[in-house]
Coordinates of N, CA and C in Angstrom, one line a residue:
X1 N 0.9 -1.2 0.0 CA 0.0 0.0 0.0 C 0.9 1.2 0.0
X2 N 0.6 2.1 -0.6 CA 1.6 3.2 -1.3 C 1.2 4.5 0.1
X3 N 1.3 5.8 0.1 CA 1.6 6.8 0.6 C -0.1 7.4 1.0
X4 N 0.0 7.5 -0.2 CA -1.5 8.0 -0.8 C -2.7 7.0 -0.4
X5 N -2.7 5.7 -0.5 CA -3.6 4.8 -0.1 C -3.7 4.8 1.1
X6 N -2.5 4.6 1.9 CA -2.3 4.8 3.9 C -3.6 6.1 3.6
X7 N -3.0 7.0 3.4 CA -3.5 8.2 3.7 C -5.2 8.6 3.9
X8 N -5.5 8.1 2.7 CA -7.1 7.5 2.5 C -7.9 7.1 3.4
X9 N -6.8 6.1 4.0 CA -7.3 4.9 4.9 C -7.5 5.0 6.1
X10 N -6.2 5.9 6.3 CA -6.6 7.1 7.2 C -7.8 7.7 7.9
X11 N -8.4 8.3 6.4 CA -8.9 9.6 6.8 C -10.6 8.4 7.2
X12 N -10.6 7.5 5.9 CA -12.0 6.5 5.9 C -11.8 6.0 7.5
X13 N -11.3 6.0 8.4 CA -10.9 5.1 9.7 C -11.5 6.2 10.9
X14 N -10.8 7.3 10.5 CA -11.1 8.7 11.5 C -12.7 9.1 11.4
X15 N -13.2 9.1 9.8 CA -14.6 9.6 9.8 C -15.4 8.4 10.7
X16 N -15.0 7.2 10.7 CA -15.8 5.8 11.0 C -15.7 6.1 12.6
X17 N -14.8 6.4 13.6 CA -14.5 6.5 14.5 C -15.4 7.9 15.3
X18 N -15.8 8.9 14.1 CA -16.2 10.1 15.0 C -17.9 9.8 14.6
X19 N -17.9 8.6 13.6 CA -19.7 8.4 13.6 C -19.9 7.5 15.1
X20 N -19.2 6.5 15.2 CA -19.4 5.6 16.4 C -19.5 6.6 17.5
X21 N -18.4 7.7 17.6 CA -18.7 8.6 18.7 C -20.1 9.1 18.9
X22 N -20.2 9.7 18.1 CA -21.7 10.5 18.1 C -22.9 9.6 18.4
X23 N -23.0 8.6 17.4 CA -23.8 7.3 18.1 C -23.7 6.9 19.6
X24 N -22.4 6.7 20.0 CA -22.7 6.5 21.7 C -23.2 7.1 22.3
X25 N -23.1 8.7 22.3 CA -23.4 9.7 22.5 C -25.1 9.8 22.5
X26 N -25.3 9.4 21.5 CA -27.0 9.5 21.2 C -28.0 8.7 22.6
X27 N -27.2 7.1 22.1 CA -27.3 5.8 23.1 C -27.5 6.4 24.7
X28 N -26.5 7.1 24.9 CA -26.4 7.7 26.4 C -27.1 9.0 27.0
X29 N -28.1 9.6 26.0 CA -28.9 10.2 26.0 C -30.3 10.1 27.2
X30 N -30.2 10.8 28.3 CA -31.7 10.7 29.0 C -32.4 11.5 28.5
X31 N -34.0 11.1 29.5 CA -35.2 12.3 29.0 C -34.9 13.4 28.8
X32 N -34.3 13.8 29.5 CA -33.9 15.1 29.6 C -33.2 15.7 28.9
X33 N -32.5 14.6 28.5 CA -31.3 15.6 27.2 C -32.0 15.4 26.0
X34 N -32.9 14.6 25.8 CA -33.5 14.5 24.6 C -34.6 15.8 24.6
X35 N -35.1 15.9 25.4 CA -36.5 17.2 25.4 C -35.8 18.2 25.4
X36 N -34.8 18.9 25.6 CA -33.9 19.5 25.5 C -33.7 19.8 23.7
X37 N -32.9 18.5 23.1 CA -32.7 18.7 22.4 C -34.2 19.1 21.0
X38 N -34.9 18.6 22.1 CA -35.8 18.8 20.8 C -36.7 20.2 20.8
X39 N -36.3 20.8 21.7 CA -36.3 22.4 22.1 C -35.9 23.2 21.4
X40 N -34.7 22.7 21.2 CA -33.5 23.6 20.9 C -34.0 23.7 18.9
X41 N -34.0 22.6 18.6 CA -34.3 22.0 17.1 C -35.9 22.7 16.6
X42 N -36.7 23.2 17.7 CA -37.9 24.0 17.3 C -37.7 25.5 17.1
X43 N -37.0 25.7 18.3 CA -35.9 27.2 18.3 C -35.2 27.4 16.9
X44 N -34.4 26.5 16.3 CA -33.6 26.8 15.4 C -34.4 26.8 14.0
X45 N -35.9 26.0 13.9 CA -36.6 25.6 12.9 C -37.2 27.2 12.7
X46 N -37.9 27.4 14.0 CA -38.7 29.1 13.9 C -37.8 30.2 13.5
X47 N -36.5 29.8 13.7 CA -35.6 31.0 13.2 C -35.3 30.8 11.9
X48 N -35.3 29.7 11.3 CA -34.8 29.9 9.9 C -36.3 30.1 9.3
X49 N -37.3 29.6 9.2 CA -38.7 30.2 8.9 C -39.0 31.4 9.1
X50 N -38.2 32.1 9.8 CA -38.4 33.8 9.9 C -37.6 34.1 9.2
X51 N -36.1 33.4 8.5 CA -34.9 33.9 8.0 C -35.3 33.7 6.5
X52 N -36.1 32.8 6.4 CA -36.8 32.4 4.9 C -37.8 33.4 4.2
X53 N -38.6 33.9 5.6 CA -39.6 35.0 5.0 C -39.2 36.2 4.7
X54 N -37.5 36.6 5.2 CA -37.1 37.9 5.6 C -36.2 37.8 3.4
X55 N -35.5 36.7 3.5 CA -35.0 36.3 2.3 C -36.3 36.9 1.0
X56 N -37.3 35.7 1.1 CA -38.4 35.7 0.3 C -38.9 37.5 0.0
X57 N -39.1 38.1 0.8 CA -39.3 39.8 0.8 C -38.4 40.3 0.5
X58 N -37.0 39.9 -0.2 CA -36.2 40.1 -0.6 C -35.5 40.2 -2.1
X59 N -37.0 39.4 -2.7 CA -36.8 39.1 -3.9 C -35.9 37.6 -4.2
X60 N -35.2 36.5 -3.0 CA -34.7 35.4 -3.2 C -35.5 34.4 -3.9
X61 N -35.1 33.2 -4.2 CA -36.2 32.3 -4.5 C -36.1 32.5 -6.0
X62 N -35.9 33.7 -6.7 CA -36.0 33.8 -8.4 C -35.1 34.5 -8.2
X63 N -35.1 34.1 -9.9 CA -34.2 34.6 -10.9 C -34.5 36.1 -11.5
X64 N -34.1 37.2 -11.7 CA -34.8 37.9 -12.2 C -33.7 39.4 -12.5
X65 N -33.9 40.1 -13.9 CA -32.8 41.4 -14.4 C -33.2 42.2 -13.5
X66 N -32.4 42.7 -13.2 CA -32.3 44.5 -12.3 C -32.5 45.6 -13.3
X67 N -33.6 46.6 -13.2 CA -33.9 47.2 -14.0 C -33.2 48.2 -14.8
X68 N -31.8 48.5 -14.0 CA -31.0 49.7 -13.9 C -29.2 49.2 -13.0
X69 N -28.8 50.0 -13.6 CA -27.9 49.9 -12.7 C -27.4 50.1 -11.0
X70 N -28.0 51.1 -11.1 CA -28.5 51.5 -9.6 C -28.9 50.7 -8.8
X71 N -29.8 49.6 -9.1 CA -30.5 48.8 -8.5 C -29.7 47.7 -7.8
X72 N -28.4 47.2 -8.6 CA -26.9 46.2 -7.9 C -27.1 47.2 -6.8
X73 N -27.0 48.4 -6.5 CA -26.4 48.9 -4.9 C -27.8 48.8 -4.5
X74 N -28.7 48.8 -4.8 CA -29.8 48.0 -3.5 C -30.1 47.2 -3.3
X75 N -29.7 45.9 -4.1 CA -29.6 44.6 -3.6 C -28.5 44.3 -2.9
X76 N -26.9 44.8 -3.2 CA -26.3 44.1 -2.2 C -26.2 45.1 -0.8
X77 N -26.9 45.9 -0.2 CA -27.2 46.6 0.6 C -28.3 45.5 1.6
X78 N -29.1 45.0 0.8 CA -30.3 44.4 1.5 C -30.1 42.6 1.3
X79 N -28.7 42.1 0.7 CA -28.8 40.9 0.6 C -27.2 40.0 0.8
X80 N -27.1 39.8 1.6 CA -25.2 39.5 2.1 C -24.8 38.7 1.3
X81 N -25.5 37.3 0.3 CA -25.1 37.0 -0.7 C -25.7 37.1 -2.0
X82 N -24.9 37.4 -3.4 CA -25.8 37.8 -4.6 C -24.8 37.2 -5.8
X83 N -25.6 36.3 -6.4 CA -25.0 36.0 -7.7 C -25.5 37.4 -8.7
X84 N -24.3 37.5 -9.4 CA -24.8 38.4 -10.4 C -24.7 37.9 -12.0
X85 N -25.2 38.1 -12.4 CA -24.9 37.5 -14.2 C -24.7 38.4 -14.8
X86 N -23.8 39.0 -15.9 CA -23.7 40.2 -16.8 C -23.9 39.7 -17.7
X87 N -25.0 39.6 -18.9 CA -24.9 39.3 -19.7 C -25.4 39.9 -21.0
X88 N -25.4 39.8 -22.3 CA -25.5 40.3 -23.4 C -26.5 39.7 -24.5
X89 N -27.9 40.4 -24.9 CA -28.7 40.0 -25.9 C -28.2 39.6 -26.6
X90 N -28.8 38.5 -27.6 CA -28.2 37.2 -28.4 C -26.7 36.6 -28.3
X91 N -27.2 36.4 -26.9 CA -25.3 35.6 -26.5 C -26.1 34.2 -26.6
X92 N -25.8 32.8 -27.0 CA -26.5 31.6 -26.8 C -25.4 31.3 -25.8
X93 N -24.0 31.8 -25.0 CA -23.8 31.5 -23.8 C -24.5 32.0 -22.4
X94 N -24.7 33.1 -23.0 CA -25.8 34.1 -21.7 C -26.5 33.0 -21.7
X95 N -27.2 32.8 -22.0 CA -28.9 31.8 -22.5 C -28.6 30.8 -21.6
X96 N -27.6 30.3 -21.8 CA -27.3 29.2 -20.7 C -27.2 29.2 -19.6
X97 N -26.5 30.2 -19.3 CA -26.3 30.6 -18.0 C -27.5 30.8 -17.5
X98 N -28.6 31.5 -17.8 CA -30.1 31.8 -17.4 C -30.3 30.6 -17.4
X99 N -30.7 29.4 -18.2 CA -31.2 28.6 -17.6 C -30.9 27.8 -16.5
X100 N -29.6 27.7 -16.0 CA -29.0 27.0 -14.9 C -29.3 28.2 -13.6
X101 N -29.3 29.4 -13.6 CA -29.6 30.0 -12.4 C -31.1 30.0 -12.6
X102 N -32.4 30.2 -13.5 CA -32.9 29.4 -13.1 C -33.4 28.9 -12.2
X103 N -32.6 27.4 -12.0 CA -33.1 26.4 -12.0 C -32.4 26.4 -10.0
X104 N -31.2 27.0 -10.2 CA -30.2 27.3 -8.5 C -31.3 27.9 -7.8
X105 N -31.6 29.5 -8.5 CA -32.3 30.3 -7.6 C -33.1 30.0 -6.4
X106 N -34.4 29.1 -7.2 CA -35.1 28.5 -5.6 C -34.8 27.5 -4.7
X107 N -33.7 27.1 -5.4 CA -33.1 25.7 -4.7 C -32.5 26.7 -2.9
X108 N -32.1 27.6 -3.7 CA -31.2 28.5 -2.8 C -31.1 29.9 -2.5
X109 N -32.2 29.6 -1.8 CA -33.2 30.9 -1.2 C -32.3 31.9 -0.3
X110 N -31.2 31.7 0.2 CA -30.4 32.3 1.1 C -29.6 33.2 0.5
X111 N -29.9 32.9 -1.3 CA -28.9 34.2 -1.7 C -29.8 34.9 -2.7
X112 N -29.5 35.6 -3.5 CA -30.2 37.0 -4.5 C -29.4 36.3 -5.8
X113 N -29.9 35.8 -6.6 CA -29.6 35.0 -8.2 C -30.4 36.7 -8.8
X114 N -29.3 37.3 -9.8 CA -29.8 38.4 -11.1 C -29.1 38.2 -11.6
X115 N -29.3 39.3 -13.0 CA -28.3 39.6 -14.2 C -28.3 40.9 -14.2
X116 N -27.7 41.4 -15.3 CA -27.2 43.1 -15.6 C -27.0 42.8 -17.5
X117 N -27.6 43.6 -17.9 CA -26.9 43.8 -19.4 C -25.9 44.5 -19.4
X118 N -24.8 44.1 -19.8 CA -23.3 44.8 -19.6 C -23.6 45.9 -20.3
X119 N -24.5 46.2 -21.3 CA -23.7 47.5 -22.2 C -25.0 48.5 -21.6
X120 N -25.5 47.7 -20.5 CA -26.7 49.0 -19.9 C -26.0 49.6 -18.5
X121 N -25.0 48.6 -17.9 CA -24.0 49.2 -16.9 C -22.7 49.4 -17.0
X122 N -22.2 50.6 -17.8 CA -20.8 50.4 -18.2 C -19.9 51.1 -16.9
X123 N -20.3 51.4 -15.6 CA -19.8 52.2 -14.9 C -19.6 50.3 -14.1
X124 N -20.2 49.9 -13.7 CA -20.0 48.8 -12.7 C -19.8 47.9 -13.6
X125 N -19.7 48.0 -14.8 CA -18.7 46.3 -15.5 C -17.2 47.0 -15.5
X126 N -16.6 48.5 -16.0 CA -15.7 48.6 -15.6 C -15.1 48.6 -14.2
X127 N -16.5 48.5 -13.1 CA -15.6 49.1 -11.3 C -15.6 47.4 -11.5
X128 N -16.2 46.3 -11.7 CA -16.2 44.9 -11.6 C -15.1 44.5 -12.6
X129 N -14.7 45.3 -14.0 CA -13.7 44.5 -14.9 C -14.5 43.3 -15.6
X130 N -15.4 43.6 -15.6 CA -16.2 42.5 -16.4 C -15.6 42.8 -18.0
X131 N -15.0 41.7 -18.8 CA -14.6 41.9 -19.7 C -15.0 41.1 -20.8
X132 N -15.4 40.1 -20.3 CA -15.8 38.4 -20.9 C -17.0 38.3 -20.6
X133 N -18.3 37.8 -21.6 CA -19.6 37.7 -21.1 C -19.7 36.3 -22.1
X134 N -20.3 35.5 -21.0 CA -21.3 35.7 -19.4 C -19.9 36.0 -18.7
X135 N -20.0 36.8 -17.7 CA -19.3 36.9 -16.5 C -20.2 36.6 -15.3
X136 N -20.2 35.7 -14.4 CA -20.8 35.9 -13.3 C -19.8 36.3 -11.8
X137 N -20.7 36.9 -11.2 CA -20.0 38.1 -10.1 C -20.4 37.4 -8.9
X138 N -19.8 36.6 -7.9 CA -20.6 36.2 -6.7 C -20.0 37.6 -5.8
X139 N -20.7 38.0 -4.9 CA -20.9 39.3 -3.9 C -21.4 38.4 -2.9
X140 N -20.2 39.3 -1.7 CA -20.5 38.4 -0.1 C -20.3 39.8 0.6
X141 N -21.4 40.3 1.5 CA -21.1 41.5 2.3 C -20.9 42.8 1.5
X142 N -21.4 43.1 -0.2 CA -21.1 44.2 -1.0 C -19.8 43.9 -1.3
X143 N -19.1 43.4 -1.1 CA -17.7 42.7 -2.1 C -18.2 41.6 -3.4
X144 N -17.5 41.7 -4.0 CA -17.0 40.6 -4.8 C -15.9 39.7 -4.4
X145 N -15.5 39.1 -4.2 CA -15.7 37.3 -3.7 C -14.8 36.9 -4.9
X146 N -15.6 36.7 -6.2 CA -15.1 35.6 -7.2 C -16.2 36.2 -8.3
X147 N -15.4 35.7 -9.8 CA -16.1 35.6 -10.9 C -16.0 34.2 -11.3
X148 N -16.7 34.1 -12.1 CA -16.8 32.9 -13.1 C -16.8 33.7 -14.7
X149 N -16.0 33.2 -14.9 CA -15.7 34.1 -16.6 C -16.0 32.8 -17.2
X150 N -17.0 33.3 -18.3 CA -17.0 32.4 -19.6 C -17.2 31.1 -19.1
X151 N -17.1 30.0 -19.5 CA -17.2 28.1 -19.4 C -16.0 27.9 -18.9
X152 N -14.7 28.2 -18.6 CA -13.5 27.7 -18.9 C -13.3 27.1 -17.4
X153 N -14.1 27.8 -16.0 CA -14.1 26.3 -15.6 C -15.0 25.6 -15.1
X154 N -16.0 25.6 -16.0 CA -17.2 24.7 -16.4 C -16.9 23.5 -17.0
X155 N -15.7 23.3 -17.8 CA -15.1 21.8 -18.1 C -15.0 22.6 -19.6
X156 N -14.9 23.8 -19.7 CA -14.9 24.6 -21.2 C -15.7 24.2 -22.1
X157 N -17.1 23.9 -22.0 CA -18.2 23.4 -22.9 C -19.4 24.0 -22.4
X158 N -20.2 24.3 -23.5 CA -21.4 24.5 -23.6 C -22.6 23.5 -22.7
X159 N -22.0 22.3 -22.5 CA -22.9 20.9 -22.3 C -22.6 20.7 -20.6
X160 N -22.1 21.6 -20.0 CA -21.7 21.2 -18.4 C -23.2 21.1 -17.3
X161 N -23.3 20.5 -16.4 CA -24.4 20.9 -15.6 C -24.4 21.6 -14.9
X162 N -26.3 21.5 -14.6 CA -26.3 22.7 -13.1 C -25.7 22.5 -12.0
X163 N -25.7 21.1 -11.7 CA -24.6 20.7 -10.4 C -23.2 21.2 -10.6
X164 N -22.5 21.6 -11.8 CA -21.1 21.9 -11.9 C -21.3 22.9 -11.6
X165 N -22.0 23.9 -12.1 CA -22.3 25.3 -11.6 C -22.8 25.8 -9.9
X166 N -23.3 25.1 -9.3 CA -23.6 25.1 -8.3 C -22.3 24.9 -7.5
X167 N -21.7 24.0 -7.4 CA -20.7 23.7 -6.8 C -19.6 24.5 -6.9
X168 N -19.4 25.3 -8.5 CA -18.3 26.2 -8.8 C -18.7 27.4 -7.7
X169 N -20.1 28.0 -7.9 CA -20.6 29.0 -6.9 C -20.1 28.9 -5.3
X170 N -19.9 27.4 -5.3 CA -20.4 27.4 -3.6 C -18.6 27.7 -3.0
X171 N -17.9 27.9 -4.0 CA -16.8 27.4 -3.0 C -16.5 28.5 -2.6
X172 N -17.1 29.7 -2.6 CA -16.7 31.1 -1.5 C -17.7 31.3 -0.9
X173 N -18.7 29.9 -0.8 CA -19.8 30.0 0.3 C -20.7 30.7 -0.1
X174 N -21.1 31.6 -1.3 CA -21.8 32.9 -1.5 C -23.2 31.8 -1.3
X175 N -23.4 30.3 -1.2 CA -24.4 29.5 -1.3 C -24.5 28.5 -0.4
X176 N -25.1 27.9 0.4 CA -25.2 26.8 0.9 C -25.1 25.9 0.1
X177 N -23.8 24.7 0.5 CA -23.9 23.5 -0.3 C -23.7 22.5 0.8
X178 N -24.1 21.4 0.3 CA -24.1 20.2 1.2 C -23.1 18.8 0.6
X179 N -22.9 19.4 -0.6 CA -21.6 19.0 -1.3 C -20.6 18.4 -1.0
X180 N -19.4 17.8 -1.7 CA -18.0 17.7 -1.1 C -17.6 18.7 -1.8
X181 N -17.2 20.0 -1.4 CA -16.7 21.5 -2.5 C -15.0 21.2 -2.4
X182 N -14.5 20.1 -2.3 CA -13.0 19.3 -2.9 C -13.2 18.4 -4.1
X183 N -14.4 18.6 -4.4 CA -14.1 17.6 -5.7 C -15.2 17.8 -6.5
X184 N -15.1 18.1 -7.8 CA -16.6 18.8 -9.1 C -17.3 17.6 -8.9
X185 N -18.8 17.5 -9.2 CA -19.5 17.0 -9.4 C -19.1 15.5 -10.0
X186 N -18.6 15.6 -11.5 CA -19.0 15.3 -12.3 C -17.3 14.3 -12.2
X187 N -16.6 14.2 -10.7 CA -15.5 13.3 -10.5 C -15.9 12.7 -9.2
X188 N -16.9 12.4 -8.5 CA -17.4 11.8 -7.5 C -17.1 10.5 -7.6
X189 N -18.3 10.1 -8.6 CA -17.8 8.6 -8.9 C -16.0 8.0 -8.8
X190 N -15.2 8.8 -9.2 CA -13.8 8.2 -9.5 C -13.5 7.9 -7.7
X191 N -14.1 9.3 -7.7 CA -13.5 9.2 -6.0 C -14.2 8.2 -5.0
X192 N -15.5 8.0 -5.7 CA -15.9 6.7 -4.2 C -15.3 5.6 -4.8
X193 N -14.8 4.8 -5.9 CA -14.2 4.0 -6.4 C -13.4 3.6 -5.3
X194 N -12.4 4.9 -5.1 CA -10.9 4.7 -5.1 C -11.7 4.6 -3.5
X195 N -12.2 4.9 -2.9 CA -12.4 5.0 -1.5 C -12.6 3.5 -1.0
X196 N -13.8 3.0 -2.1 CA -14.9 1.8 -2.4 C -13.2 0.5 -1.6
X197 N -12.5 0.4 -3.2 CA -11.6 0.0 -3.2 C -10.5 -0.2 -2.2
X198 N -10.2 0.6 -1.4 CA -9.3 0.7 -0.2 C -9.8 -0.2 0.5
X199 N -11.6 0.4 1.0 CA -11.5 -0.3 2.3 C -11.7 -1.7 1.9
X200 N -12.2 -2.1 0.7 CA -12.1 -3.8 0.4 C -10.9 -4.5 -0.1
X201 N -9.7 -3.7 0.8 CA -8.3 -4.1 0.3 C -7.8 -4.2 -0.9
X202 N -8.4 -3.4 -2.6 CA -8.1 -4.1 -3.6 C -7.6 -2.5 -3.9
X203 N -6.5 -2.3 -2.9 CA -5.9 -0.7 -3.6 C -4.9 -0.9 -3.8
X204 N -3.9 -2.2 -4.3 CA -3.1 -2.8 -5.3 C -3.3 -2.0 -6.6
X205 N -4.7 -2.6 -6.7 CA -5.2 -2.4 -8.5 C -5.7 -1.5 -8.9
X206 N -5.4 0.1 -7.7 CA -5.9 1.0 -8.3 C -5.0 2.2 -8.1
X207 N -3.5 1.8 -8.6 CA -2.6 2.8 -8.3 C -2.4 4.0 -8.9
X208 N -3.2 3.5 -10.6 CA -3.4 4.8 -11.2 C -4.0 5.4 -11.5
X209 N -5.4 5.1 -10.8 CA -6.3 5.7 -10.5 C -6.3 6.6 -9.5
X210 N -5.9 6.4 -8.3 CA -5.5 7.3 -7.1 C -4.3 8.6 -7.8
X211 N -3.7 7.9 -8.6 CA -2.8 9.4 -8.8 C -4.1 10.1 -10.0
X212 N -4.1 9.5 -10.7 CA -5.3 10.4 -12.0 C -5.7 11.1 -11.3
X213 N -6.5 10.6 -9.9 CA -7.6 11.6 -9.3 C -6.9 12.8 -8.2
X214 N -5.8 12.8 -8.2 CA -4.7 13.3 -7.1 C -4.8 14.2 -8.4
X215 N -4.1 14.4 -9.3 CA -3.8 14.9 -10.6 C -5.4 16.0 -10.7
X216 N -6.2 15.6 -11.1 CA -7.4 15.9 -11.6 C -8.2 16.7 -9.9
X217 N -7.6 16.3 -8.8 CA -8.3 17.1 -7.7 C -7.2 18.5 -7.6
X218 N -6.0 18.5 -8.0 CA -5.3 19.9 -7.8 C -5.7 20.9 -9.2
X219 N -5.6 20.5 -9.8 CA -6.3 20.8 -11.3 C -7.5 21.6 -10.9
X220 N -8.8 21.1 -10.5 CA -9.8 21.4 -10.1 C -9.4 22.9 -9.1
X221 N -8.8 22.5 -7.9 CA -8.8 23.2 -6.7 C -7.9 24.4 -7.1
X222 N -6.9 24.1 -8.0 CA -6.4 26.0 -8.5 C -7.1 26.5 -9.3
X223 N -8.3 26.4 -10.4 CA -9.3 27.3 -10.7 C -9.7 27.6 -10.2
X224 N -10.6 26.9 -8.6 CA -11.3 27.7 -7.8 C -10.9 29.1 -7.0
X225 N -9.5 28.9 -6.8 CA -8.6 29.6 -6.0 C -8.5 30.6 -6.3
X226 N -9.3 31.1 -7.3 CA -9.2 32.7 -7.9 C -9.9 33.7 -7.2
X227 N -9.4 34.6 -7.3 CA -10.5 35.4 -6.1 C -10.2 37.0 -6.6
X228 N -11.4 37.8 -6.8 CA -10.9 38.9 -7.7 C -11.9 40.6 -6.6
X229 N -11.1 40.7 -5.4 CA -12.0 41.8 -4.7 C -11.8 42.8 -4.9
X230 N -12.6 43.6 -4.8 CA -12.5 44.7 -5.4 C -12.6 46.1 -4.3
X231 N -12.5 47.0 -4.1 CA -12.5 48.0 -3.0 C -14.1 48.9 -3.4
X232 N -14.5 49.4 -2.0 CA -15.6 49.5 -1.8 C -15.3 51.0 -2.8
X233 N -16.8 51.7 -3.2 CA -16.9 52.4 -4.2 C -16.4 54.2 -3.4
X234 N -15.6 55.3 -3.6 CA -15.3 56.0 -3.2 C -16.9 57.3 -2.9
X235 N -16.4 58.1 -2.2 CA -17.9 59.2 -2.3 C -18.4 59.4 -3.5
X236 N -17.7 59.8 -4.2 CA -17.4 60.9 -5.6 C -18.1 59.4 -6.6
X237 N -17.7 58.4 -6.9 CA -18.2 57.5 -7.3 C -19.7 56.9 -6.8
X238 N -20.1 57.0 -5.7 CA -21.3 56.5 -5.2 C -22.2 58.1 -5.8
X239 N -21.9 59.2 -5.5 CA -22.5 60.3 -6.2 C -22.9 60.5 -7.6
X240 N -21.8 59.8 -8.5 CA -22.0 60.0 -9.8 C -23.3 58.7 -9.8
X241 N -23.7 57.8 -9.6 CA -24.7 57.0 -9.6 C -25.8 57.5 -8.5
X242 N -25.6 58.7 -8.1 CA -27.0 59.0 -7.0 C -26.9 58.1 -6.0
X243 N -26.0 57.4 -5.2 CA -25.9 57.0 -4.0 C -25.4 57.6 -3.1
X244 N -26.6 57.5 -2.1 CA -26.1 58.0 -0.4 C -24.9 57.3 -0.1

């Protein structure tokens, strides 16, 4: 067993160890800790149901253009996470992009999914550097966070999924994901293989698969790693758009 295989074996041994924990833990549970806990889980339920309706009056839940430019500084004012799409009439890449946010938006009500026609905001694609359309803009706290320029790391195709997209979004958190955000969608399978395989001792015969996916997981994780923030807008600039 090579470096890499220990290592795995490792980690599959540690997770197995802190599930047994938590199960005992459950097991040793009295009345009391149980009514307790189920207090606590009504508490948390009524606060995200208030956090849902506060979202929903927010405009979350859809997809939908901002009428103006102006309008970006009222939503990220009133919304801590916001996909933005810049996109351009008769793009059939824009198009796409619309249909996969979409399809995210209600899934993922905790953030503000829009678009912007770039050549209707030329003051905030230059303060953003949007230069490539689609450009999408994730915004966390009125920053920008990250772009996604163009497909290129969508797998550089027109034909990628919404799960690739989802997952590309989530890795600066602008989204709730329940994901593994270490590995794209669309390489899971390789990876429970190699997992599969360890624990049934047959990681002899999958030596080059473990490096492929070693190979193909750093690959992945330096596209994500981009991160493009930008400084908050000066007086004199918030003026020339009529912002307090």
């Amino acid at each position: 067993m090579n470096n890499i295989e220990n290592n795995l074996l490792q980690v599959t041994k540690a997770i197995e160890k802190q599930v047994d924990a938590v199960i005992e833990q459950i097991d040793n549970l009295d009345t009391n800790d149980l009514e307790q806990l189920k207090l606590n889980r009504i508490k948390e339920l009524k606060k995200l149901e208030e956090q849902k309706r506060i979202w929903l009056s927010r405009d979350h839940g859809k997809y939908e253009e901002l009428p103006e430019e102006k309008a970006f500084f009222d939503v990220i004012k009133k919304s801590d996470n916001v996909v933005l799409h810049f996109y351009r009439n008769g793009s059939p890449r824009c198009s796409i992009v619309d249909k996969h946010l979409k399809l995210l938006a209600p899934k993922h009500i905790e953030t503000r999914f829009t678009k912007l026609n770039a050549e209707k905001c030329p003051f905030l694609a230059e303060k953003l550097k949007i230069k490539t359309l689609p450009t999408i803009a994730l915004i966390q706290n009125g920053v920008m966070v990250d772009k996604i320029v163009g497909f290129t790391q969508l797998g550089n195709t027109d034909e990628f999924t919404t799960e690739l997209l989802e997952w590309r979004i989530a890795q600066n958190e602008v989204i709730n994901y329940e994901g593994d955000l270490s590995t794209p969608p669309d390489q899971l399978e390789t990876k429970k293989t190699i997992f599969k395989n360890i624990r049934n001792g047959n990681g002899d015969d999958d030596d080059l698969d473990i490096e492929e996916y070693g190979i193909m997981r750093e690959s992945a994780k330096s596209e994500t790693m981009l991160k493009n923030d930008i400084a908050e807008l000066t007086p004199e600039e918030a003026a020339e758009l009529g912002i307090d």
